[in-house]
Tab-separated table of C-alpha atoms and ligand atoms in Angstrom:
chain	number	residue	atom	x	y	z
A	101	MET	CA	62.309	74.159	-15.995
A	102	SER	CA	58.819	75.682	-15.712
A	103	GLN	CA	57.875	74.396	-19.150
A	104	SER	CA	58.904	70.858	-18.315
A	105	ILE	CA	56.727	70.335	-15.204
A	106	GLN	CA	53.633	71.528	-17.123
A	107	ASP	CA	54.592	69.264	-20.051
A	108	PHE	CA	55.058	66.346	-17.673
A	109	ILE	CA	51.644	66.978	-16.068
A	110	ALA	CA	50.026	67.038	-19.522
A	111	THR	CA	51.133	63.420	-20.070
A	112	ILE	CA	49.619	61.977	-16.863
A	113	GLY	CA	46.519	59.818	-17.301
A	114	ILE	CA	44.048	61.074	-14.683
A	115	VAL	CA	42.059	58.827	-12.361
A	116	ASP	CA	39.070	61.073	-11.693
A	117	VAL	CA	37.601	60.295	-8.250
A	118	HIS	CA	34.333	62.210	-8.483
A	119	GLU	CA	31.857	62.956	-11.273
A	120	HIS	CA	28.080	63.094	-11.572
A	121	HIS	CA	28.027	61.365	-14.940
A	122	ILE	CA	24.586	59.690	-15.081
A	123	PRO	CA	22.939	57.780	-17.937
A	124	GLU	CA	20.056	60.236	-18.423
A	125	ILE	CA	22.545	63.019	-19.179
A	126	LEU	CA	25.598	61.198	-20.578
A	127	LEU	CA	23.669	58.910	-22.928
A	128	ASN	CA	21.220	61.604	-24.074
A	129	ARG	CA	21.781	62.424	-27.771
A	130	GLU	CA	19.607	65.575	-27.673
A	131	VAL	CA	21.941	68.084	-26.044
A	132	ASN	CA	22.181	71.794	-26.837
A	133	LEU	CA	24.279	74.701	-25.615
A	134	ILE	CA	21.808	75.958	-23.003
A	135	GLN	CA	21.705	72.484	-21.430
A	136	LEU	CA	25.481	72.552	-20.966
A	137	PHE	CA	24.975	75.714	-18.911
A	138	GLN	CA	21.895	74.571	-17.010
A	139	GLN	CA	23.374	71.140	-16.179
A	140	SER	CA	26.702	72.418	-14.846
A	141	TYR	CA	28.020	74.495	-11.968
A	142	ALA	CA	27.389	77.510	-14.207
A	143	GLY	CA	23.733	76.548	-13.682
A	144	TRP	CA	24.180	77.008	-9.935
A	145	THR	CA	24.741	80.720	-10.512
A	146	GLN	CA	21.057	80.929	-11.534
A	147	ALA	CA	19.399	78.324	-9.282
A	148	ARG	CA	20.847	76.468	-6.311
A	149	PRO	CA	19.665	72.893	-6.966
A	150	TYR	CA	19.147	71.992	-3.316
A	151	PRO	CA	16.748	73.680	-0.890
A	152	LEU	CA	17.755	75.148	2.455
A	153	PRO	CA	15.666	74.080	5.492
A	154	SER	CA	13.655	77.295	5.031
A	155	GLU	CA	12.890	76.474	1.366
A	156	SER	CA	11.150	73.807	-0.689
A	157	ARG	CA	11.278	72.848	-4.341
A	158	ASP	CA	9.149	70.807	-6.729
A	159	SER	CA	11.973	69.266	-8.746
A	160	ASP	CA	15.701	69.475	-9.402
A	161	PRO	CA	16.257	72.445	-11.762
A	162	MET	CA	19.360	70.747	-13.195
A	163	LEU	CA	17.319	67.814	-14.453
A	164	ALA	CA	14.423	69.939	-15.781
A	165	VAL	CA	13.800	69.899	-19.544
A	166	ALA	CA	15.666	72.765	-21.199
A	167	GLY	CA	14.142	74.655	-24.092
A	168	PRO	CA	15.952	75.631	-27.287
A	169	THR	CA	19.089	77.749	-26.942
A	170	THR	CA	18.458	81.480	-27.392
A	171	TRP	CA	20.598	84.511	-26.676
A	172	ASP	CA	18.061	85.606	-24.043
A	173	ALA	CA	18.518	82.257	-22.252
A	174	LEU	CA	22.333	82.467	-22.411
A	175	ALA	CA	22.664	86.123	-21.399
A	176	PRO	CA	22.003	85.646	-17.638
A	177	PHE	CA	24.977	83.249	-17.483
A	178	LEU	CA	27.301	85.219	-19.759
A	179	GLU	CA	26.466	88.804	-18.858
A	180	ASN	CA	25.118	88.738	-15.286
A	181	SER	CA	27.303	85.877	-14.002
A	182	GLY	CA	30.149	86.141	-16.501
A	183	SER	CA	32.748	86.689	-13.775
A	184	SER	CA	31.954	83.430	-11.958
A	185	SER	CA	34.726	80.846	-12.101
A	186	PHE	CA	32.088	78.208	-12.955
A	187	VAL	CA	31.044	80.205	-16.039
A	188	ARG	CA	34.647	80.944	-17.055
A	189	ASN	CA	35.520	77.235	-16.913
A	190	LEU	CA	32.547	76.215	-19.054
A	191	VAL	CA	33.010	79.004	-21.609
A	192	ARG	CA	36.671	78.004	-22.074
A	193	ALA	CA	35.750	74.348	-22.590
A	194	VAL	CA	32.825	75.036	-24.959
A	195	THR	CA	34.730	77.431	-27.203
A	196	GLU	CA	37.728	75.095	-27.322
A	197	LEU	CA	35.705	71.958	-28.099
A	198	HIS	CA	33.003	73.510	-30.292
A	199	GLY	CA	34.638	76.656	-31.698
A	200	ASN	CA	38.099	78.056	-32.292
A	201	GLY	CA	39.027	78.696	-28.677
A	202	GLU	CA	37.624	82.228	-28.842
A	203	PRO	CA	37.591	83.943	-25.406
A	204	ALA	CA	33.837	84.533	-25.207
A	205	ILE	CA	30.402	83.303	-26.232
A	206	THR	CA	28.712	86.246	-27.949
A	207	ARG	CA	25.662	87.255	-29.964
A	208	GLN	CA	27.832	86.575	-33.020
A	209	ASN	CA	29.080	83.040	-32.290
A	210	TRP	CA	26.453	81.384	-30.057
A	211	GLU	CA	24.415	79.893	-32.901
A	212	ALA	CA	27.446	78.170	-34.435
A	213	LEU	CA	28.499	76.828	-31.012
A	214	ASP	CA	24.961	75.584	-30.316
A	215	ALA	CA	24.855	73.828	-33.708
A	216	SER	CA	28.162	72.103	-32.965
A	217	VAL	CA	27.002	70.956	-29.499
A	218	ARG	CA	23.808	69.480	-30.972
A	219	GLN	CA	25.616	67.788	-33.845
A	220	LYS	CA	28.536	66.387	-31.786
A	221	HIS	CA	26.248	64.918	-29.115
A	222	GLN	CA	24.427	62.958	-31.823
A	223	GLN	CA	27.650	60.966	-32.237
A	224	PRO	CA	27.630	57.967	-29.861
A	225	ASN	CA	31.392	58.211	-29.245
A	226	TRP	CA	31.478	61.962	-28.463
A	227	CYS	CA	31.645	61.618	-24.672
A	228	ALA	CA	34.341	58.919	-24.748
A	229	GLU	CA	36.345	60.991	-27.242
A	230	ILE	CA	36.262	64.096	-25.003
A	231	LEU	CA	37.279	62.097	-21.922
A	232	ARG	CA	40.178	60.692	-23.959
A	233	ARG	CA	41.185	64.208	-25.021
A	234	ALA	CA	40.998	65.266	-21.343
A	235	GLY	CA	43.499	62.507	-20.578
A	236	ILE	CA	41.164	60.721	-18.145
A	237	GLU	CA	41.840	57.004	-17.758
A	238	ARG	CA	39.213	56.039	-15.209
A	239	LEU	CA	36.303	57.704	-13.454
A	240	ILE	CA	34.347	57.264	-10.263
A	241	THR	CA	30.839	58.669	-10.542
A	242	ASP	CA	28.212	59.525	-7.929
A	243	PRO	CA	24.957	58.710	-9.760
A	244	TYR	CA	22.617	60.318	-7.251
A	245	SER	CA	19.569	59.910	-9.472
A	246	ASP	CA	20.058	56.147	-8.946
A	247	PRO	CA	22.325	55.502	-5.939
A	248	LEU	CA	22.518	51.764	-6.747
A	249	LEU	CA	23.637	52.212	-10.369
A	250	ASP	CA	26.368	49.911	-11.669
A	251	ALA	CA	28.153	52.618	-13.672
A	252	SER	CA	30.536	50.145	-15.236
A	253	LEU	CA	27.571	48.434	-16.917
A	254	ALA	CA	25.628	51.631	-17.628
A	255	LEU	CA	28.388	53.985	-18.801
A	256	GLY	CA	31.426	51.899	-19.700
A	257	LYS	CA	34.210	49.743	-18.311
A	258	ASN	CA	36.336	52.730	-17.248
A	259	TYR	CA	33.619	53.749	-14.746
A	260	SER	CA	33.088	52.720	-11.119
A	261	SER	CA	30.499	54.248	-8.834
A	262	VAL	CA	29.907	55.179	-5.226
A	263	VAL	CA	26.749	54.386	-3.239
A	264	ARG	CA	25.190	57.576	-1.890
A	265	ILE	CA	23.886	56.820	1.605
A	266	ASN	CA	21.633	59.872	2.103
A	267	SER	CA	18.334	58.074	1.566
A	268	PHE	CA	19.299	55.350	4.072
A	269	ALA	CA	20.057	57.954	6.737
A	270	CYS	CA	16.530	59.311	6.113
A	271	GLY	CA	14.867	55.881	5.850
A	272	TRP	CA	12.808	55.850	9.048
A	273	HIS	CA	9.576	55.449	7.032
A	274	PRO	CA	8.770	54.096	3.534
A	275	ASP	CA	7.576	57.581	2.511
A	276	SER	CA	10.648	59.476	3.721
A	277	VAL	CA	13.053	60.629	1.012
A	278	ASP	CA	16.365	62.481	0.856
A	279	HIS	CA	16.946	65.815	-0.938
A	280	ASN	CA	17.363	63.955	-4.237
A	281	GLY	CA	13.938	62.336	-3.772
A	282	ASN	CA	15.406	58.858	-3.153
A	283	SER	CA	13.649	56.415	-0.803
A	284	ALA	CA	15.705	53.830	1.091
A	285	HIS	CA	12.797	51.398	1.067
A	286	VAL	CA	12.372	51.596	-2.716
A	287	LEU	CA	16.121	51.046	-3.216
A	288	LEU	CA	16.284	48.110	-0.784
A	289	LYS	CA	13.290	46.491	-2.488
A	290	ARG	CA	15.337	46.387	-5.708
A	291	LEU	CA	17.842	44.246	-3.797
A	292	GLY	CA	15.010	41.968	-2.660
A	293	LEU	CA	15.059	43.422	0.870
A	294	GLU	CA	11.891	44.556	2.638
A	295	PRO	CA	12.826	45.376	6.251
A	296	ALA	CA	9.852	45.130	8.599
A	297	SER	CA	11.718	46.270	11.705
A	298	PHE	CA	14.619	48.510	12.697
A	299	ASP	CA	16.795	45.408	13.208
A	300	ASP	CA	15.831	44.119	9.734
A	301	TYR	CA	16.774	47.533	8.354
A	302	LEU	CA	20.256	47.408	9.906
A	303	ALA	CA	20.743	43.883	8.524
A	304	ALA	CA	19.635	45.129	5.076
A	305	LEU	CA	22.257	47.885	5.159
A	306	GLU	CA	24.930	45.254	5.765
A	307	LYS	CA	23.695	43.227	2.784
A	308	LEU	CA	23.762	46.384	0.671
A	309	VAL	CA	27.429	46.994	1.554
A	310	ASP	CA	28.321	43.356	0.925
A	311	ALA	CA	26.784	43.569	-2.578
A	312	MET	CA	28.920	46.575	-3.559
A	313	PRO	CA	31.956	44.833	-5.111
A	314	SER	CA	29.796	42.840	-7.522
A	315	ASN	CA	28.195	46.109	-8.713
A	316	HIS	CA	31.551	47.890	-9.336
A	317	GLN	CA	30.788	50.206	-6.390
A	318	VAL	CA	34.085	51.213	-4.806
A	319	ALA	CA	33.042	53.516	-1.952
A	320	LEU	CA	30.170	54.860	0.099
A	321	LYS	CA	29.304	58.535	-0.343
A	322	ASN	CA	27.909	60.708	2.420
A	323	ALA	CA	26.352	63.848	0.909
A	324	LEU	CA	24.154	64.550	3.925
A	325	ALA	CA	25.503	68.121	4.075
A	326	TYR	CA	22.679	68.784	1.574
A	327	ASP	CA	20.036	67.233	3.879
A	328	ARG	CA	21.091	68.247	7.405
A	329	ASP	CA	24.109	69.266	9.487
A	330	VAL	CA	27.116	66.941	9.473
A	331	ALA	CA	27.470	66.799	13.266
A	332	PHE	CA	27.061	63.024	13.368
A	333	GLY	CA	26.780	62.425	17.094
A	334	ASP	CA	27.492	59.360	19.207
A	335	PRO	CA	25.013	56.599	18.339
A	336	ASP	CA	21.837	56.945	20.432
A	337	GLU	CA	20.057	53.717	19.577
A	338	LYS	CA	17.058	54.296	21.827
A	339	THR	CA	16.118	57.605	20.187
A	340	ALA	CA	16.944	56.285	16.705
A	341	ARG	CA	14.562	53.335	17.207
A	342	ARG	CA	11.764	55.739	18.117
A	343	ALA	CA	11.947	57.241	14.587
A	344	TRP	CA	11.401	53.859	12.919
A	345	GLY	CA	8.024	53.537	11.195
A	346	ASN	CA	7.000	57.110	11.988
A	347	PRO	CA	6.172	59.297	8.953
A	348	SER	CA	7.052	62.452	10.900
A	349	PRO	CA	9.447	61.787	13.766
A	350	SER	CA	10.667	64.673	15.919
A	351	SER	CA	13.792	66.482	14.762
A	352	ALA	CA	15.771	64.842	17.615
A	353	GLU	CA	14.557	61.401	16.479
A	354	ARG	CA	15.388	62.122	12.821
A	355	LYS	CA	18.858	63.280	13.785
A	356	ALA	CA	19.436	60.238	16.012
A	357	PHE	CA	18.266	57.911	13.210
A	358	GLY	CA	20.615	59.547	10.682
A	359	ASP	CA	23.506	59.599	13.168
A	360	PHE	CA	22.988	55.917	13.934
A	361	VAL	CA	22.817	54.854	10.269
A	362	VAL	CA	25.868	56.921	9.311
A	363	ASP	CA	27.802	55.443	12.227
A	364	ARG	CA	26.765	51.935	11.167
A	365	PHE	CA	27.884	52.552	7.556
A	366	CYS	CA	31.252	53.828	8.798
A	367	ARG	CA	31.684	50.697	10.899
A	368	LEU	CA	30.716	48.394	8.017
A	369	ALA	CA	33.058	50.294	5.671
A	370	GLY	CA	35.932	50.044	8.154
A	371	GLU	CA	35.441	46.305	8.651
A	372	ARG	CA	35.535	45.779	4.864
A	373	ASP	CA	38.174	48.454	4.113
A	374	ILE	CA	35.738	50.305	1.826
A	375	PRO	CA	36.345	54.093	1.736
A	376	MET	CA	33.768	56.669	2.821
A	377	GLN	CA	33.650	59.792	0.644
A	378	MET	CA	32.054	62.771	2.387
A	379	HIS	CA	30.864	66.174	1.174
A	380	LEU	CA	31.984	69.037	3.438
A	381	GLY	CA	31.592	72.800	3.225
A	382	THR	CA	28.855	74.849	1.478
A	383	GLY	CA	25.634	72.741	1.207
A	384	ILE	CA	23.463	73.567	4.206
A	385	ILE	CA	26.279	75.829	5.236
A	386	ARG	CA	25.263	76.445	8.852
A	387	GLY	CA	26.067	72.817	9.648
A	388	SER	CA	28.738	71.754	7.147
A	389	HIS	CA	31.932	72.849	8.933
A	390	PRO	CA	34.507	70.016	8.753
A	391	MET	CA	35.097	69.998	12.515
A	392	ASN	CA	31.527	68.674	12.862
A	393	VAL	CA	32.707	65.276	11.571
A	394	ALA	CA	35.698	65.026	13.928
A	395	GLY	CA	33.745	62.817	16.349
A	396	LEU	CA	32.748	60.402	13.585
A	397	VAL	CA	36.333	60.240	12.289
A	398	GLU	CA	37.632	59.575	15.821
A	399	ARG	CA	35.055	56.862	16.526
A	400	HIS	CA	36.114	54.956	13.393
A	401	PRO	CA	39.912	54.887	13.283
A	402	ARG	CA	39.850	51.886	10.926
A	403	SER	CA	37.588	53.643	8.378
A	404	ARG	CA	39.222	55.620	5.559
A	405	PHE	CA	37.502	58.991	5.049
A	406	LEU	CA	37.913	60.922	1.783
A	407	LEU	CA	36.819	64.447	2.689
A	408	MET	CA	35.763	66.589	-0.217
A	409	HIS	CA	36.016	70.061	-1.747
A	410	LEU	CA	38.677	71.300	0.709
A	411	ALA	CA	35.567	71.869	2.886
A	412	TYR	CA	35.384	75.298	1.252
A	413	PRO	CA	35.493	77.888	2.802
A	414	TRP	CA	37.186	76.046	5.730
A	415	SER	CA	40.157	74.547	3.909
A	416	ARG	CA	42.649	75.375	6.643
A	417	ASP	CA	40.497	73.676	9.289
A	418	LEU	CA	40.262	70.591	7.082
A	419	LEU	CA	44.030	70.484	6.529
A	420	GLY	CA	44.555	70.795	10.282
A	421	MET	CA	42.253	67.800	10.790
A	422	ALA	CA	44.091	65.814	8.099
A	423	PHE	CA	47.334	66.511	9.969
A	424	VAL	CA	45.896	65.156	13.232
A	425	TYR	CA	43.670	62.275	12.053
A	426	ARG	CA	45.588	59.809	9.940
A	427	ASN	CA	42.409	58.201	8.558
A	428	ILE	CA	41.599	61.333	6.517
A	429	TRP	CA	42.379	61.764	2.820
A	430	ILE	CA	41.658	64.925	0.813
A	431	ASP	CA	39.522	65.021	-2.342
A	432	LEU	CA	40.400	68.345	-4.010
A	433	THR	CA	37.374	68.061	-6.305
A	434	TRP	CA	35.289	71.242	-6.865
A	435	SER	CA	37.576	73.455	-4.762
A	436	LEU	CA	39.518	74.443	-7.884
A	437	LEU	CA	36.282	75.312	-9.713
A	438	LEU	CA	34.865	77.340	-6.819
A	439	SER	CA	37.979	79.503	-6.613
A	440	PRO	CA	41.133	78.812	-8.623
A	441	SER	CA	43.073	81.388	-6.606
A	442	HIS	CA	42.060	79.950	-3.225
A	443	PHE	CA	42.781	76.453	-4.537
A	444	LYS	CA	46.390	77.426	-5.298
A	445	LEU	CA	46.849	78.954	-1.865
A	446	ALA	CA	45.386	75.880	-0.158
A	447	LEU	CA	47.376	73.440	-2.322
A	448	HIS	CA	50.615	75.180	-1.298
A	449	GLU	CA	49.696	74.616	2.348
A	450	ALA	CA	48.397	71.092	1.780
A	451	ILE	CA	51.696	70.041	0.190
A	452	GLU	CA	53.513	71.373	3.238
A	453	ILE	CA	51.330	70.029	6.016
A	454	LEU	CA	49.945	66.636	4.943
A	455	PRO	CA	51.758	63.767	6.648
A	456	ASP	CA	52.540	61.879	3.432
A	457	GLU	CA	52.112	62.097	-0.347
A	458	SER	CA	49.230	59.595	-0.543
A	459	ARG	CA	46.691	62.059	0.793
A	460	MET	CA	45.417	64.105	-2.181
A	461	MET	CA	43.204	63.155	-5.144
A	462	ILE	CA	41.326	65.028	-7.848
A	463	GLY	CA	37.918	64.822	-9.532
A	464	GLY	CA	35.751	66.835	-11.910
A	465	ASP	CA	32.352	66.829	-10.126
A	466	ASN	CA	30.534	67.537	-13.395
A	467	TRP	CA	27.518	66.347	-15.406
A	468	HIS	CA	28.540	66.869	-19.053
A	469	VAL	CA	31.902	65.877	-20.498
A	470	GLU	CA	32.534	69.409	-21.777
A	471	GLU	CA	32.617	70.698	-18.189
A	472	THR	CA	34.761	67.737	-17.106
A	473	TYR	CA	37.192	68.514	-19.945
A	474	GLY	CA	37.483	72.142	-18.801
A	475	THR	CA	37.853	71.168	-15.136
A	476	MET	CA	40.654	68.696	-15.757
A	477	LYS	CA	42.484	71.156	-17.974
A	478	LEU	CA	42.186	73.728	-15.177
A	479	ALA	CA	43.341	71.160	-12.594
A	480	ARG	CA	46.490	70.362	-14.599
A	481	GLN	CA	47.193	74.070	-15.068
A	482	LEU	CA	46.731	75.058	-11.409
A	483	ILE	CA	48.639	72.072	-9.990
A	484	GLY	CA	51.416	72.836	-12.494
A	485	GLU	CA	51.515	76.491	-11.441
A	486	VAL	CA	51.731	75.614	-7.747
A	487	LEU	CA	54.523	73.103	-8.366
A	488	GLU	CA	56.365	75.656	-10.512
A	489	GLU	CA	56.134	78.137	-7.636
A	490	LYS	CA	57.403	75.506	-5.208
A	491	LEU	CA	60.339	74.792	-7.537
A	492	ALA	CA	61.097	78.493	-7.963
A	493	ALA	CA	61.230	78.795	-4.162
A	494	LYS	CA	63.573	75.758	-4.062
A	495	TYR	CA	61.086	74.035	-1.740
A	496	PHE	CA	61.887	70.633	-3.268
A	497	SER	CA	63.422	69.123	-6.384
A	498	GLU	CA	61.871	68.635	-9.797
A	499	ALA	CA	61.824	64.872	-9.174
A	500	ASP	CA	59.785	65.501	-5.996
A	501	ALA	CA	57.363	67.733	-7.925
A	502	ARG	CA	56.844	65.152	-10.683
A	503	ARG	CA	56.299	62.312	-8.227
A	504	LEU	CA	53.736	64.367	-6.303
A	505	ALA	CA	51.899	65.477	-9.468
A	506	LYS	CA	51.493	61.876	-10.604
A	507	ARG	CA	50.292	60.848	-7.179
A	508	ILE	CA	47.652	63.610	-6.990
A	509	LEU	CA	46.344	63.067	-10.507
A	510	ARG	CA	46.501	59.284	-10.650
A	511	ASP	CA	48.452	56.984	-8.347
A	512	ASN	CA	46.814	57.906	-5.021
A	513	ALA	CA	43.330	57.195	-6.380
A	514	VAL	CA	44.339	53.808	-7.801
A	515	LYS	CA	45.660	52.736	-4.392
A	516	PHE	CA	42.948	54.341	-2.284
A	517	PHE	CA	40.064	52.804	-4.248
A	518	LYS	CA	42.000	49.585	-5.031
A	519	LEU	CA	41.434	50.076	-8.750
A	520	ALA	CA	44.532	48.247	-9.982
B	76	ZN	ZN1	29.679	66.229	-6.365
């Protein structure tokens, strides 16, 4: 019996609800082994790519130019951070796709692996071939280097994208930018919109949302947990208006502006039945607890919220919220990469507590297709193991387990994002 549920899961075509596949990485033909490490979650073991409020940075280390691969450049990942789940996932994928599935990258094999990475990425169909081998049918990407990107045009017909709203929540002044360096005013100008007042700005946001379907954009994405806390308070229009046009509003005015814009996006999304994907957990960790968004979720009962990453490390709090608020769905993305063992524990509980089987979806959250390949292989394995354990405990039948597996990996995403 245990063999058959894993075999069944291996046949499911995945609808991947979250990647960071962007043209400057995915279409780049000059890729080497060290780049796969730098531009992946393994890279986060060396440099967190977002600053805390107490820090600043000149540029995103993930998008910095990487030098040639050397053993000295690889060693910090493989020897100092070799126990990290992020590193384990990438090593497994790289050795499987570019070597013979050997268990480690070593002084002996790194040059051959690097040569294969460089040679394979020269082939224009390499990325599509790896996604096919990963069994991924469709992907939704968050192209934060260009939040307005039409990914279907830029990356291929099997892609849709989300519109990251961070810059708009920080758009009180033409010079204000979000943590990715994006300016709302620059983005709106590309749509032919140049708001001269706060009211113009709100009208422009509505036009932006209305333009989404024609750009293959299937959801809004709130990643403000990397810019500020996620305690999106009741709209305070008076204070929000005071931020408008000011290059350095007070922190209360900045917060009120962001709160107001986020609230407006949630309302617009609800009216149009467009989902709102939201990063929770880690990020600016002092403010990213999932309970901080309870007010926003309550104020917008018609809006469908897809809350991400099991809000690690607060997965139990998130599942409790998803039990209470029926406009919450769970994006399991990243949680399985952060900690495979915690993911299994949380998935057991999620299966038991969620009100219906539509609630869970899966994504890769990666930059290069090698990492995506490894993540999806890990996702199939871990979901299979949890379902095997549920079957061994006679929790439900094999038919129940198969139906749920297909829903998590594929069917729920098709329905939720209206991809059919
Ligand atoms: Zn992500």
